[in-house]
Amino acid sequence: MKKLMLRGWFTCVFVCLSCFLMSERLLAEVNGGDEVRTVTLNMRNVSLKEILAEIEKQAGVTFSYESSLLKEFQKTSFKVEDAALDDCLAQLFASYPLVYKRTGNIVVLKHKPRQVTISGFVRDKTSAESLVGASVYDVGCRLGIATNAFGFFSLTVPASDDPVRISVSYIGYENRKIDFPVLERDTMLTLFLQTNASIGEVVVTGNERSLRSPVHSVQMGALEVNQATIRATPTLLGESDIIRTLQLMPGVSMGTEGVSGLYVRGGNVDENLFLIDGNPVYQLNHLGGIFSAFNGEAIKSMDFYKAGFPARYGGRLSSVVDVQTKEGNMKEFHGSASVGLIAGNLSLEGPIIKDRTSFSIALRRTWLDVITAPTLAIFNAVKKDKSSDINFRYAFHDLNARIDHRVSDRSRLFVSIYNGNDVLKATSEDNPSRDGSISYYLDKTQVSMRWGNLVASAGWTYAFNNRLFGKIAGFYTRYNAKISYREEEKSWDYNNEAYSLSFDETVSASGINDFGVRTSFDYQPVSNHHIRFGGDYVRHDFRPEYSRFLTEEGDKPDSMQVSKVFSNEKLLAHELSAFAEDDWTLAPTLRLNAGVRLSLFNIDKKTYTGVEPRVSLRWLLGKDLSLKASYSRMNQYVHLISNSFLNLPTDSWMPVTRNLRPLVSDQYSLGAYYNWKDLDFSMEGYYKDSRNLLEYKDGHSLVPSSITWDRKLVAGKGCSYGLEWMVRRPVGRTTGWIGYSLAWSDRQFDELNGGRRFPSRYDNRHKLNIVVMHKLSKRVELSAAWTYTSGNYTTLSTESYEGLTPPSKDPFYNFRQEQFDLYGDRNNYRLPAYHRLDLGINIYRPKKKGRMGIWNVSVYNAYCRMNPFMIEKTDEYNPDERKSYPVFKQYSFLPIVPSITYTYKF
């Protein structure tokens, strides 16, 4: 424990020291050697003019103002001790309707100007779709704001008789300037931006990108990803995937080779909150995790958080992935169709009522079943042994659909639906009667798996006035998984009329249904406050474990069936939460986001409550350098119980109970951010302490038994800490990033591993990612991504011993010598390092009438590194010594995988 604490303190001290050295160096450049002037005052019941006179004496400055400016103010008291001049002035004038500007030794005082609010929406000129994260900037007073998830903005600026210029910019769009000859009253308007045809969808930013840059924003550990970045990243089997894009970021582990998992800063896979249009998605993956449930053609934008979580998010410990889907074009019909090696994609959007109602629909489906069905039929037909058949079918689909209706410029209605399902069926038939051996015989085995999500929501957004925007929505989320295993054996002798039947079927299922309503509001009373508040209510219906066994055996066709239900537990829970947060600009150099989330979870007459404070602070040391610090407490009331490291339908979502308390984490982060030309540099250190984490007790699993599921689990603690560096170039013909993580993560359970700490499975000490995307020309785009990660941990038996088997009725098996494995600590072996290179090229071929054909060629694992998927201990026979020896065998999963996809946009 002491060793662990020393490492944590070393990490924090190292980050602080690095940040301090960077800040000292750049502050020297920014200040240009200006001496620090200090003031000490303790004045009671005096006029403001007397206070200013004393400051002039001590600081050697001169105040300039109109003679009538100070007459209206009453006498006051003021006290500061050894305060810097600028801090003293900021504190003094905070309670007065005055503004000041210091130039050298002259401080000019003026009345604080009356303020007005410019608000409205920023939309795409061609489609009228909302633009999320667009920058709205007052060029004169240098104030700016970014639009919210519905394109709404509210910018409060000083009223002016002089012309005011507002600049609007967004990634991939032409900047727009709006001039107001006179700005004396609140104004609401809709601003339309035109796409920049000369650069298409290249990742660029406008002149006011500083509003969203890591240096100026208050948010830590956050990332915005647009569709262009997702499409440009090299793909696996031709399928663009936001989860694989996030896996290339520092602090994010992919878990196992080929799986679309996220293990963020030492967390588990169930500690990530995935949202589609604000609604939770429980099952994320297809095909055991090779593909994620997010269809790139349906995505408009995505926000990712791994630290400094805003108070509006809750329910998971490690990260938030907030995906917004396309709204649909209100003016014209557009669409796209793509064909890949194993899946196809079709998307359509357009107006239902022009300029009033739009729709957007995207469908993705694999055709693995279309390929495998005829292949297996041919195999069964041509093989020599006609007595047995094998049939296999696997398919998945994703459907995203959305309808938006504009009631007025202020009011909108929307309906959003997501449905994703996987189906796997395998059948094996052994029928020797086809060869004439007996009258009739059939031995048939069937395995069937089905799992998937359904998410539906309907809501209303309304701009109540220039400063208040609100949203209310109702939603339904369902996740179901069902597995059935059926074994049937029949025989019939026509001569003797003898009949026999043996039939066994096992069915297991789990699931969760959510019904809920959520509200959220954006309120900007003044330019330096952005307040968000709201609340959620969710009713959870859990079915953690259902298992049924059906059997039939007899010598008549109408023999009686025997059915037994082992478990069919259903749990009802209620979850309620409320939040409030304020993004507050305390001073030009100091910005604070402070909030709190209150949560309540009721289940089985037991109520858990949580208070989750969130604080993020940004200190701007110069126009290109800032320091940030954040603290977040997170509570989690549901968790995923899994039998393996793959994402399978055997995994079950379980709630907290009387025996299992909510998961809780506290995360502290500290970082430094620097801009140099087109490069963004960042360094973040973090320490995360987690409690009530869950693992299976030794000898237990999710397999149904007489023991209830919550008695099979044990709770413990976890600790994660580390450093993350990143250099990113977001603009230009060549874009990309380099990210490196140095991290530690371990677990401690009183009932596991003798109570000793052990590393978590995905405790990857080192992680390096290099991603480069280059625009060779307007029609050709190249990309490459290289990943290096320290190996995952696994538990191996490093020792064996020989013993006698128990007594048996069969003399041959009685007291035989047998070898047994001896296990030591958990996760006692680190797998070999993982690394691979992915390559990709996009070729754009413009067609008539604005249509476009896009060829994508990708190579996954270009130099065919056979990375370890798992290691198994087995026996290998030595014929010379006539003896078996234990050996370890490494299994690999994905070799080099080339793919090609064609997309046609119309």
PDB file of N, CA, C and O in Angstrom, residues 535-596:
ATOM      1  N   GLY A 535     -32.884  17.344 -14.739  1.00  0.00           N
ATOM      2  CA  GLY A 535     -33.073  16.137 -13.941  1.00  0.00           C
ATOM      3  C   GLY A 535     -33.552  14.980 -14.795  1.00  0.00           C
ATOM      4  O   GLY A 535     -34.028  15.159 -15.920  1.00  0.00           O
ATOM      5  N   ASP A 536     -33.424  13.756 -14.252  1.00  0.00           N
ATOM      6  CA  ASP A 536     -33.832  12.529 -14.939  1.00  0.00           C
ATOM      7  C   ASP A 536     -34.614  11.648 -13.969  1.00  0.00           C
ATOM      8  O   ASP A 536     -34.355  11.640 -12.765  1.00  0.00           O
ATOM      9  N   TYR A 537     -35.561  10.901 -14.547  1.00  0.00           N
ATOM     10  CA  TYR A 537     -36.193   9.805 -13.809  1.00  0.00           C
ATOM     11  C   TYR A 537     -36.194   8.583 -14.710  1.00  0.00           C
ATOM     12  O   TYR A 537     -36.559   8.662 -15.892  1.00  0.00           O
ATOM     13  N   VAL A 538     -35.761   7.422 -14.166  1.00  0.00           N
ATOM     14  CA  VAL A 538     -35.723   6.182 -14.927  1.00  0.00           C
ATOM     15  C   VAL A 538     -36.316   5.060 -14.082  1.00  0.00           C
ATOM     16  O   VAL A 538     -35.968   4.907 -12.907  1.00  0.00           O
ATOM     17  N   ARG A 539     -37.195   4.302 -14.710  1.00  0.00           N
ATOM     18  CA  ARG A 539     -37.697   3.061 -14.099  1.00  0.00           C
ATOM     19  C   ARG A 539     -36.977   1.897 -14.782  1.00  0.00           C
ATOM     20  O   ARG A 539     -37.049   1.731 -16.006  1.00  0.00           O
ATOM     21  N   HIS A 540     -36.269   1.089 -13.974  1.00  0.00           N
ATOM     22  CA  HIS A 540     -35.528  -0.052 -14.497  1.00  0.00           C
ATOM     23  C   HIS A 540     -36.290  -1.340 -14.201  1.00  0.00           C
ATOM     24  O   HIS A 540     -36.689  -1.578 -13.050  1.00  0.00           O
ATOM     25  N   ASP A 541     -36.468  -2.171 -15.227  1.00  0.00           N
ATOM     26  CA  ASP A 541     -36.993  -3.528 -15.043  1.00  0.00           C
ATOM     27  C   ASP A 541     -35.876  -4.506 -15.403  1.00  0.00           C
ATOM     28  O   ASP A 541     -35.543  -4.668 -16.587  1.00  0.00           O
ATOM     29  N   PHE A 542     -35.302  -5.147 -14.392  1.00  0.00           N
ATOM     30  CA  PHE A 542     -34.182  -6.069 -14.597  1.00  0.00           C
ATOM     31  C   PHE A 542     -34.689  -7.512 -14.637  1.00  0.00           C
ATOM     32  O   PHE A 542     -35.588  -7.887 -13.875  1.00  0.00           O
ATOM     33  N   ARG A 543     -34.086  -8.273 -15.521  1.00  0.00           N
ATOM     34  CA  ARG A 543     -34.245  -9.725 -15.509  1.00  0.00           C
ATOM     35  C   ARG A 543     -32.833 -10.304 -15.492  1.00  0.00           C
ATOM     36  O   ARG A 543     -32.290 -10.699 -16.525  1.00  0.00           O
ATOM     37  N   PRO A 544     -32.207 -10.352 -14.326  1.00  0.00           N
ATOM     38  CA  PRO A 544     -30.786 -10.703 -14.270  1.00  0.00           C
ATOM     39  C   PRO A 544     -30.493 -12.124 -14.716  1.00  0.00           C
ATOM     40  O   PRO A 544     -29.458 -12.394 -15.313  1.00  0.00           O
ATOM     41  N   GLU A 545     -31.415 -13.043 -14.431  1.00  0.00           N
ATOM     42  CA  GLU A 545     -31.082 -14.446 -14.662  1.00  0.00           C
ATOM     43  C   GLU A 545     -32.367 -15.245 -14.870  1.00  0.00           C
ATOM     44  O   GLU A 545     -33.234 -15.291 -14.001  1.00  0.00           O
ATOM     45  N   TYR A 546     -32.488 -15.828 -16.060  1.00  0.00           N
ATOM     46  CA  TYR A 546     -33.616 -16.725 -16.332  1.00  0.00           C
ATOM     47  C   TYR A 546     -33.056 -18.000 -16.937  1.00  0.00           C
ATOM     48  O   TYR A 546     -32.255 -17.960 -17.880  1.00  0.00           O
ATOM     49  N   SER A 547     -33.481 -19.149 -16.410  1.00  0.00           N
ATOM     50  CA  SER A 547     -32.969 -20.421 -16.923  1.00  0.00           C
ATOM     51  C   SER A 547     -34.083 -21.463 -16.849  1.00  0.00           C
ATOM     52  O   SER A 547     -34.731 -21.631 -15.810  1.00  0.00           O
ATOM     53  N   ARG A 548     -34.319 -22.136 -17.990  1.00  0.00           N
ATOM     54  CA  ARG A 548     -35.354 -23.166 -18.073  1.00  0.00           C
ATOM     55  C   ARG A 548     -34.778 -24.417 -18.730  1.00  0.00           C
ATOM     56  O   ARG A 548     -34.034 -24.327 -19.714  1.00  0.00           O
ATOM     57  N   PHE A 549     -35.144 -25.567 -18.186  1.00  0.00           N
ATOM     58  CA  PHE A 549     -34.684 -26.842 -18.742  1.00  0.00           C
ATOM     59  C   PHE A 549     -35.908 -27.669 -19.119  1.00  0.00           C
ATOM     60  O   PHE A 549     -36.832 -27.845 -18.314  1.00  0.00           O
ATOM     61  N   LEU A 550     -35.921 -28.167 -20.355  1.00  0.00           N
ATOM     62  CA  LEU A 550     -37.026 -28.972 -20.861  1.00  0.00           C
ATOM     63  C   LEU A 550     -36.464 -30.301 -21.343  1.00  0.00           C
ATOM     64  O   LEU A 550     -35.482 -30.333 -22.101  1.00  0.00           O
ATOM     65  N   THR A 551     -37.083 -31.408 -20.919  1.00  0.00           N
ATOM     66  CA  THR A 551     -36.592 -32.728 -21.321  1.00  0.00           C
ATOM     67  C   THR A 551     -37.764 -33.648 -21.630  1.00  0.00           C
ATOM     68  O   THR A 551     -38.873 -33.477 -21.093  1.00  0.00           O
ATOM     69  N   GLU A 552     -37.503 -34.577 -22.510  1.00  0.00           N
ATOM     70  CA  GLU A 552     -38.509 -35.578 -22.877  1.00  0.00           C
ATOM     71  C   GLU A 552     -37.774 -36.863 -23.241  1.00  0.00           C
ATOM     72  O   GLU A 552     -36.796 -36.846 -23.982  1.00  0.00           O
ATOM     73  N   GLU A 553     -38.239 -37.970 -22.725  1.00  0.00           N
ATOM     74  CA  GLU A 553     -37.619 -39.244 -23.039  1.00  0.00           C
ATOM     75  C   GLU A 553     -38.684 -40.333 -22.936  1.00  0.00           C
ATOM     76  O   GLU A 553     -39.449 -40.374 -21.976  1.00  0.00           O
ATOM     77  N   GLY A 554     -38.793 -41.186 -23.959  1.00  0.00           N
ATOM     78  CA  GLY A 554     -39.804 -42.231 -23.926  1.00  0.00           C
ATOM     79  C   GLY A 554     -39.782 -43.072 -25.176  1.00  0.00           C
ATOM     80  O   GLY A 554     -38.946 -42.895 -26.056  1.00  0.00           O
ATOM     81  N   ASP A 555     -40.738 -43.983 -25.235  1.00  0.00           N
ATOM     82  CA  ASP A 555     -40.804 -44.882 -26.376  1.00  0.00           C
ATOM     83  C   ASP A 555     -42.074 -44.675 -27.194  1.00  0.00           C
ATOM     84  O   ASP A 555     -42.467 -45.514 -27.962  1.00  0.00           O
ATOM     85  N   LYS A 556     -42.763 -43.507 -26.988  1.00  0.00           N
ATOM     86  CA  LYS A 556     -43.956 -43.191 -27.769  1.00  0.00           C
ATOM     87  C   LYS A 556     -43.851 -41.756 -28.255  1.00  0.00           C
ATOM     88  O   LYS A 556     -43.291 -40.899 -27.578  1.00  0.00           O
ATOM     89  N   PRO A 557     -44.410 -41.449 -29.419  1.00  0.00           N
ATOM     90  CA  PRO A 557     -44.322 -40.087 -29.946  1.00  0.00           C
ATOM     91  C   PRO A 557     -44.968 -39.056 -29.036  1.00  0.00           C
ATOM     92  O   PRO A 557     -44.598 -37.895 -29.050  1.00  0.00           O
ATOM     93  N   ASP A 558     -45.982 -39.448 -28.230  1.00  0.00           N
ATOM     94  CA  ASP A 558     -46.663 -38.480 -27.364  1.00  0.00           C
ATOM     95  C   ASP A 558     -46.193 -38.588 -25.914  1.00  0.00           C
ATOM     96  O   ASP A 558     -46.949 -38.388 -24.975  1.00  0.00           O
ATOM     97  N   SER A 559     -44.912 -38.901 -25.723  1.00  0.00           N
ATOM     98  CA  SER A 559     -44.363 -39.000 -24.368  1.00  0.00           C
ATOM     99  C   SER A 559     -44.437 -37.653 -23.666  1.00  0.00           C
ATOM    100  O   SER A 559     -44.395 -36.589 -24.289  1.00  0.00           O
ATOM    101  N   MET A 560     -44.505 -37.706 -22.353  1.00  0.00           N
ATOM    102  CA  MET A 560     -44.661 -36.489 -21.558  1.00  0.00           C
ATOM    103  C   MET A 560     -43.351 -35.714 -21.479  1.00  0.00           C
ATOM    104  O   MET A 560     -42.284 -36.290 -21.330  1.00  0.00           O
ATOM    105  N   GLN A 561     -43.470 -34.384 -21.587  1.00  0.00           N
ATOM    106  CA  GLN A 561     -42.313 -33.517 -21.421  1.00  0.00           C
ATOM    107  C   GLN A 561     -42.231 -33.048 -19.973  1.00  0.00           C
ATOM    108  O   GLN A 561     -43.254 -32.809 -19.323  1.00  0.00           O
ATOM    109  N   VAL A 562     -41.016 -32.892 -19.499  1.00  0.00           N
ATOM    110  CA  VAL A 562     -40.777 -32.389 -18.149  1.00  0.00           C
ATOM    111  C   VAL A 562     -40.022 -31.072 -18.260  1.00  0.00           C
ATOM    112  O   VAL A 562     -38.974 -31.000 -18.908  1.00  0.00           O
ATOM    113  N   SER A 563     -40.587 -30.038 -17.648  1.00  0.00           N
ATOM    114  CA  SER A 563     -39.972 -28.710 -17.733  1.00  0.00           C
ATOM    115  C   SER A 563     -39.645 -28.216 -16.329  1.00  0.00           C
ATOM    116  O   SER A 563     -40.435 -28.414 -15.397  1.00  0.00           O
ATOM    117  N   LYS A 564     -38.495 -27.587 -16.187  1.00  0.00           N
ATOM    118  CA  LYS A 564     -38.067 -27.082 -14.885  1.00  0.00           C
ATOM    119  C   LYS A 564     -37.453 -25.701 -15.063  1.00  0.00           C
ATOM    120  O   LYS A 564     -36.541 -25.510 -15.867  1.00  0.00           O
ATOM    121  N   VAL A 565     -37.983 -24.718 -14.340  1.00  0.00           N
ATOM    122  CA  VAL A 565     -37.435 -23.361 -14.357  1.00  0.00           C
ATOM    123  C   VAL A 565     -36.527 -23.204 -13.139  1.00  0.00           C
ATOM    124  O   VAL A 565     -36.986 -23.280 -12.001  1.00  0.00           O
ATOM    125  N   PHE A 566     -35.238 -23.023 -13.384  1.00  0.00           N
ATOM    126  CA  PHE A 566     -34.283 -22.910 -12.285  1.00  0.00           C
ATOM    127  C   PHE A 566     -34.316 -21.527 -11.659  1.00  0.00           C
ATOM    128  O   PHE A 566     -34.201 -21.379 -10.446  1.00  0.00           O
ATOM    129  N   SER A 567     -34.416 -20.508 -12.483  1.00  0.00           N
ATOM    130  CA  SER A 567     -34.420 -19.147 -11.945  1.00  0.00           C
ATOM    131  C   SER A 567     -35.186 -18.239 -12.894  1.00  0.00           C
ATOM    132  O   SER A 567     -35.084 -18.368 -14.114  1.00  0.00           O
ATOM    133  N   ASN A 568     -35.949 -17.342 -12.340  1.00  0.00           N
ATOM    134  CA  ASN A 568     -36.716 -16.374 -13.135  1.00  0.00           C
ATOM    135  C   ASN A 568     -36.930 -15.123 -12.296  1.00  0.00           C
ATOM    136  O   ASN A 568     -38.046 -14.692 -12.060  1.00  0.00           O
ATOM    137  N   GLU A 569     -35.851 -14.565 -11.833  1.00  0.00           N
ATOM    138  CA  GLU A 569     -35.926 -13.414 -10.936  1.00  0.00           C
ATOM    139  C   GLU A 569     -36.129 -12.132 -11.733  1.00  0.00           C
ATOM    140  O   GLU A 569     -35.498 -11.915 -12.767  1.00  0.00           O
ATOM    141  N   LYS A 570     -37.031 -11.295 -11.247  1.00  0.00           N
ATOM    142  CA  LYS A 570     -37.255  -9.985 -11.852  1.00  0.00           C
ATOM    143  C   LYS A 570     -37.145  -8.926 -10.766  1.00  0.00           C
ATOM    144  O   LYS A 570     -37.654  -9.105  -9.647  1.00  0.00           O
ATOM    145  N   LEU A 571     -36.486  -7.830 -11.109  1.00  0.00           N
ATOM    146  CA  LEU A 571     -36.250  -6.768 -10.137  1.00  0.00           C
ATOM    147  C   LEU A 571     -36.723  -5.432 -10.708  1.00  0.00           C
ATOM    148  O   LEU A 571     -36.486  -5.129 -11.879  1.00  0.00           O
ATOM    149  N   LEU A 572     -37.382  -4.667  -9.875  1.00  0.00           N
ATOM    150  CA  LEU A 572     -37.852  -3.335 -10.257  1.00  0.00           C
ATOM    151  C   LEU A 572     -37.061  -2.298  -9.474  1.00  0.00           C
ATOM    152  O   LEU A 572     -36.913  -2.416  -8.256  1.00  0.00           O
ATOM    153  N   ALA A 573     -36.561  -1.283 -10.178  1.00  0.00           N
ATOM    154  CA  ALA A 573     -35.779  -0.235  -9.516  1.00  0.00           C
ATOM    155  C   ALA A 573     -36.192   1.128 -10.065  1.00  0.00           C
ATOM    156  O   ALA A 573     -36.642   1.250 -11.215  1.00  0.00           O
ATOM    157  N   HIS A 574     -36.016   2.148  -9.241  1.00  0.00           N
ATOM    158  CA  HIS A 574     -36.306   3.528  -9.630  1.00  0.00           C
ATOM    159  C   HIS A 574     -35.046   4.357  -9.412  1.00  0.00           C
ATOM    160  O   HIS A 574     -34.418   4.283  -8.357  1.00  0.00           O
ATOM    161  N   GLU A 575     -34.703   5.151 -10.419  1.00  0.00           N
ATOM    162  CA  GLU A 575     -33.515   6.003 -10.332  1.00  0.00           C
ATOM    163  C   GLU A 575     -33.923   7.450 -10.619  1.00  0.00           C
ATOM    164  O   GLU A 575     -34.598   7.742 -11.609  1.00  0.00           O
ATOM    165  N   LEU A 576     -33.497   8.336  -9.750  1.00  0.00           N
ATOM    166  CA  LEU A 576     -33.826   9.755  -9.857  1.00  0.00           C
ATOM    167  C   LEU A 576     -32.549  10.570  -9.701  1.00  0.00           C
ATOM    168  O   LEU A 576     -31.721  10.273  -8.843  1.00  0.00           O
ATOM    169  N   SER A 577     -32.382  11.574 -10.532  1.00  0.00           N
ATOM    170  CA  SER A 577     -31.180  12.411 -10.430  1.00  0.00           C
ATOM    171  C   SER A 577     -31.510  13.850 -10.813  1.00  0.00           C
ATOM    172  O   SER A 577     -32.445  14.116 -11.579  1.00  0.00           O
ATOM    173  N   ALA A 578     -30.735  14.773 -10.264  1.00  0.00           N
ATOM    174  CA  ALA A 578     -30.849  16.198 -10.586  1.00  0.00           C
ATOM    175  C   ALA A 578     -29.444  16.782 -10.607  1.00  0.00           C
ATOM    176  O   ALA A 578     -28.565  16.335  -9.863  1.00  0.00           O
ATOM    177  N   PHE A 579     -29.230  17.765 -11.463  1.00  0.00           N
ATOM    178  CA  PHE A 579     -27.896  18.342 -11.596  1.00  0.00           C
ATOM    179  C   PHE A 579     -27.986  19.841 -11.820  1.00  0.00           C
ATOM    180  O   PHE A 579     -29.003  20.367 -12.282  1.00  0.00           O
ATOM    181  N   ALA A 580     -26.896  20.510 -11.499  1.00  0.00           N
ATOM    182  CA  ALA A 580     -26.727  21.932 -11.800  1.00  0.00           C
ATOM    183  C   ALA A 580     -25.236  22.197 -11.941  1.00  0.00           C
ATOM    184  O   ALA A 580     -24.433  21.678 -11.157  1.00  0.00           O
ATOM    185  N   GLU A 581     -24.863  22.982 -12.927  1.00  0.00           N
ATOM    186  CA  GLU A 581     -23.459  23.342 -13.122  1.00  0.00           C
ATOM    187  C   GLU A 581     -23.379  24.748 -13.704  1.00  0.00           C
ATOM    188  O   GLU A 581     -24.303  25.213 -14.379  1.00  0.00           O
ATOM    189  N   ASP A 582     -22.271  25.403 -13.435  1.00  0.00           N
ATOM    190  CA  ASP A 582     -22.058  26.770 -13.915  1.00  0.00           C
ATOM    191  C   ASP A 582     -20.660  26.873 -14.503  1.00  0.00           C
ATOM    192  O   ASP A 582     -19.671  26.589 -13.826  1.00  0.00           O
ATOM    193  N   ASP A 583     -20.601  27.240 -15.767  1.00  0.00           N
ATOM    194  CA  ASP A 583     -19.334  27.538 -16.427  1.00  0.00           C
ATOM    195  C   ASP A 583     -19.109  29.037 -16.248  1.00  0.00           C
ATOM    196  O   ASP A 583     -19.722  29.858 -16.921  1.00  0.00           O
ATOM    197  N   TRP A 584     -18.207  29.384 -15.332  1.00  0.00           N
ATOM    198  CA  TRP A 584     -18.088  30.762 -14.835  1.00  0.00           C
ATOM    199  C   TRP A 584     -16.700  31.303 -15.172  1.00  0.00           C
ATOM    200  O   TRP A 584     -15.684  30.757 -14.753  1.00  0.00           O
ATOM    201  N   THR A 585     -16.682  32.387 -15.933  1.00  0.00           N
ATOM    202  CA  THR A 585     -15.427  33.084 -16.221  1.00  0.00           C
ATOM    203  C   THR A 585     -15.179  34.083 -15.096  1.00  0.00           C
ATOM    204  O   THR A 585     -15.761  35.172 -15.072  1.00  0.00           O
ATOM    205  N   LEU A 586     -14.331  33.702 -14.150  1.00  0.00           N
ATOM    206  CA  LEU A 586     -14.067  34.550 -12.989  1.00  0.00           C
ATOM    207  C   LEU A 586     -13.260  35.780 -13.372  1.00  0.00           C
ATOM    208  O   LEU A 586     -13.444  36.859 -12.795  1.00  0.00           O
ATOM    209  N   ALA A 587     -12.349  35.616 -14.301  1.00  0.00           N
ATOM    210  CA  ALA A 587     -11.477  36.687 -14.785  1.00  0.00           C
ATOM    211  C   ALA A 587     -11.015  36.261 -16.178  1.00  0.00           C
ATOM    212  O   ALA A 587     -11.207  35.115 -16.581  1.00  0.00           O
ATOM    213  N   PRO A 588     -10.434  37.180 -16.942  1.00  0.00           N
ATOM    214  CA  PRO A 588      -9.980  36.782 -18.281  1.00  0.00           C
ATOM    215  C   PRO A 588      -9.055  35.575 -18.274  1.00  0.00           C
ATOM    216  O   PRO A 588      -9.022  34.822 -19.236  1.00  0.00           O
ATOM    217  N   THR A 589      -8.307  35.388 -17.177  1.00  0.00           N
ATOM    218  CA  THR A 589      -7.363  34.271 -17.120  1.00  0.00           C
ATOM    219  C   THR A 589      -7.883  33.085 -16.321  1.00  0.00           C
ATOM    220  O   THR A 589      -7.262  32.026 -16.333  1.00  0.00           O
ATOM    221  N   LEU A 590      -9.010  33.245 -15.642  1.00  0.00           N
ATOM    222  CA  LEU A 590      -9.480  32.216 -14.719  1.00  0.00           C
ATOM    223  C   LEU A 590     -10.912  31.823 -15.064  1.00  0.00           C
ATOM    224  O   LEU A 590     -11.801  32.678 -15.137  1.00  0.00           O
ATOM    225  N   ARG A 591     -11.099  30.503 -15.282  1.00  0.00           N
ATOM    226  CA  ARG A 591     -12.427  30.002 -15.650  1.00  0.00           C
ATOM    227  C   ARG A 591     -12.726  28.754 -14.827  1.00  0.00           C
ATOM    228  O   ARG A 591     -11.862  27.892 -14.639  1.00  0.00           O
ATOM    229  N   LEU A 592     -13.956  28.662 -14.335  1.00  0.00           N
ATOM    230  CA  LEU A 592     -14.345  27.589 -13.422  1.00  0.00           C
ATOM    231  C   LEU A 592     -15.631  26.937 -13.902  1.00  0.00           C
ATOM    232  O   LEU A 592     -16.577  27.624 -14.293  1.00  0.00           O
ATOM    233  N   ASN A 593     -15.643  25.607 -13.916  1.00  0.00           N
ATOM    234  CA  ASN A 593     -16.888  24.865 -14.117  1.00  0.00           C
ATOM    235  C   ASN A 593     -17.141  24.066 -12.848  1.00  0.00           C
ATOM    236  O   ASN A 593     -16.385  23.134 -12.537  1.00  0.00           O
ATOM    237  N   ALA A 594     -18.159  24.466 -12.110  1.00  0.00           N
ATOM    238  CA  ALA A 594     -18.472  23.820 -10.838  1.00  0.00           C
ATOM    239  C   ALA A 594     -19.915  23.351 -10.866  1.00  0.00           C
ATOM    240  O   ALA A 594     -20.803  24.056 -11.362  1.00  0.00           O
ATOM    241  N   GLY A 595     -20.140  22.162 -10.361  1.00  0.00           N
ATOM    242  CA  GLY A 595     -21.499  21.639 -10.351  1.00  0.00           C
ATOM    243  C   GLY A 595     -21.639  20.494  -9.373  1.00  0.00           C
ATOM    244  O   GLY A 595     -20.671  20.041  -8.750  1.00  0.00           O
ATOM    245  N   VAL A 596     -22.866  20.013  -9.256  1.00  0.00           N
ATOM    246  CA  VAL A 596     -23.147  18.886  -8.382  1.00  0.00           C
ATOM    247  C   VAL A 596     -24.276  18.073  -9.007  1.00  0.00           C
ATOM    248  O   VAL A 596     -25.168  18.621  -9.659  1.00  0.00           O
TER     249      VAL A 596
END
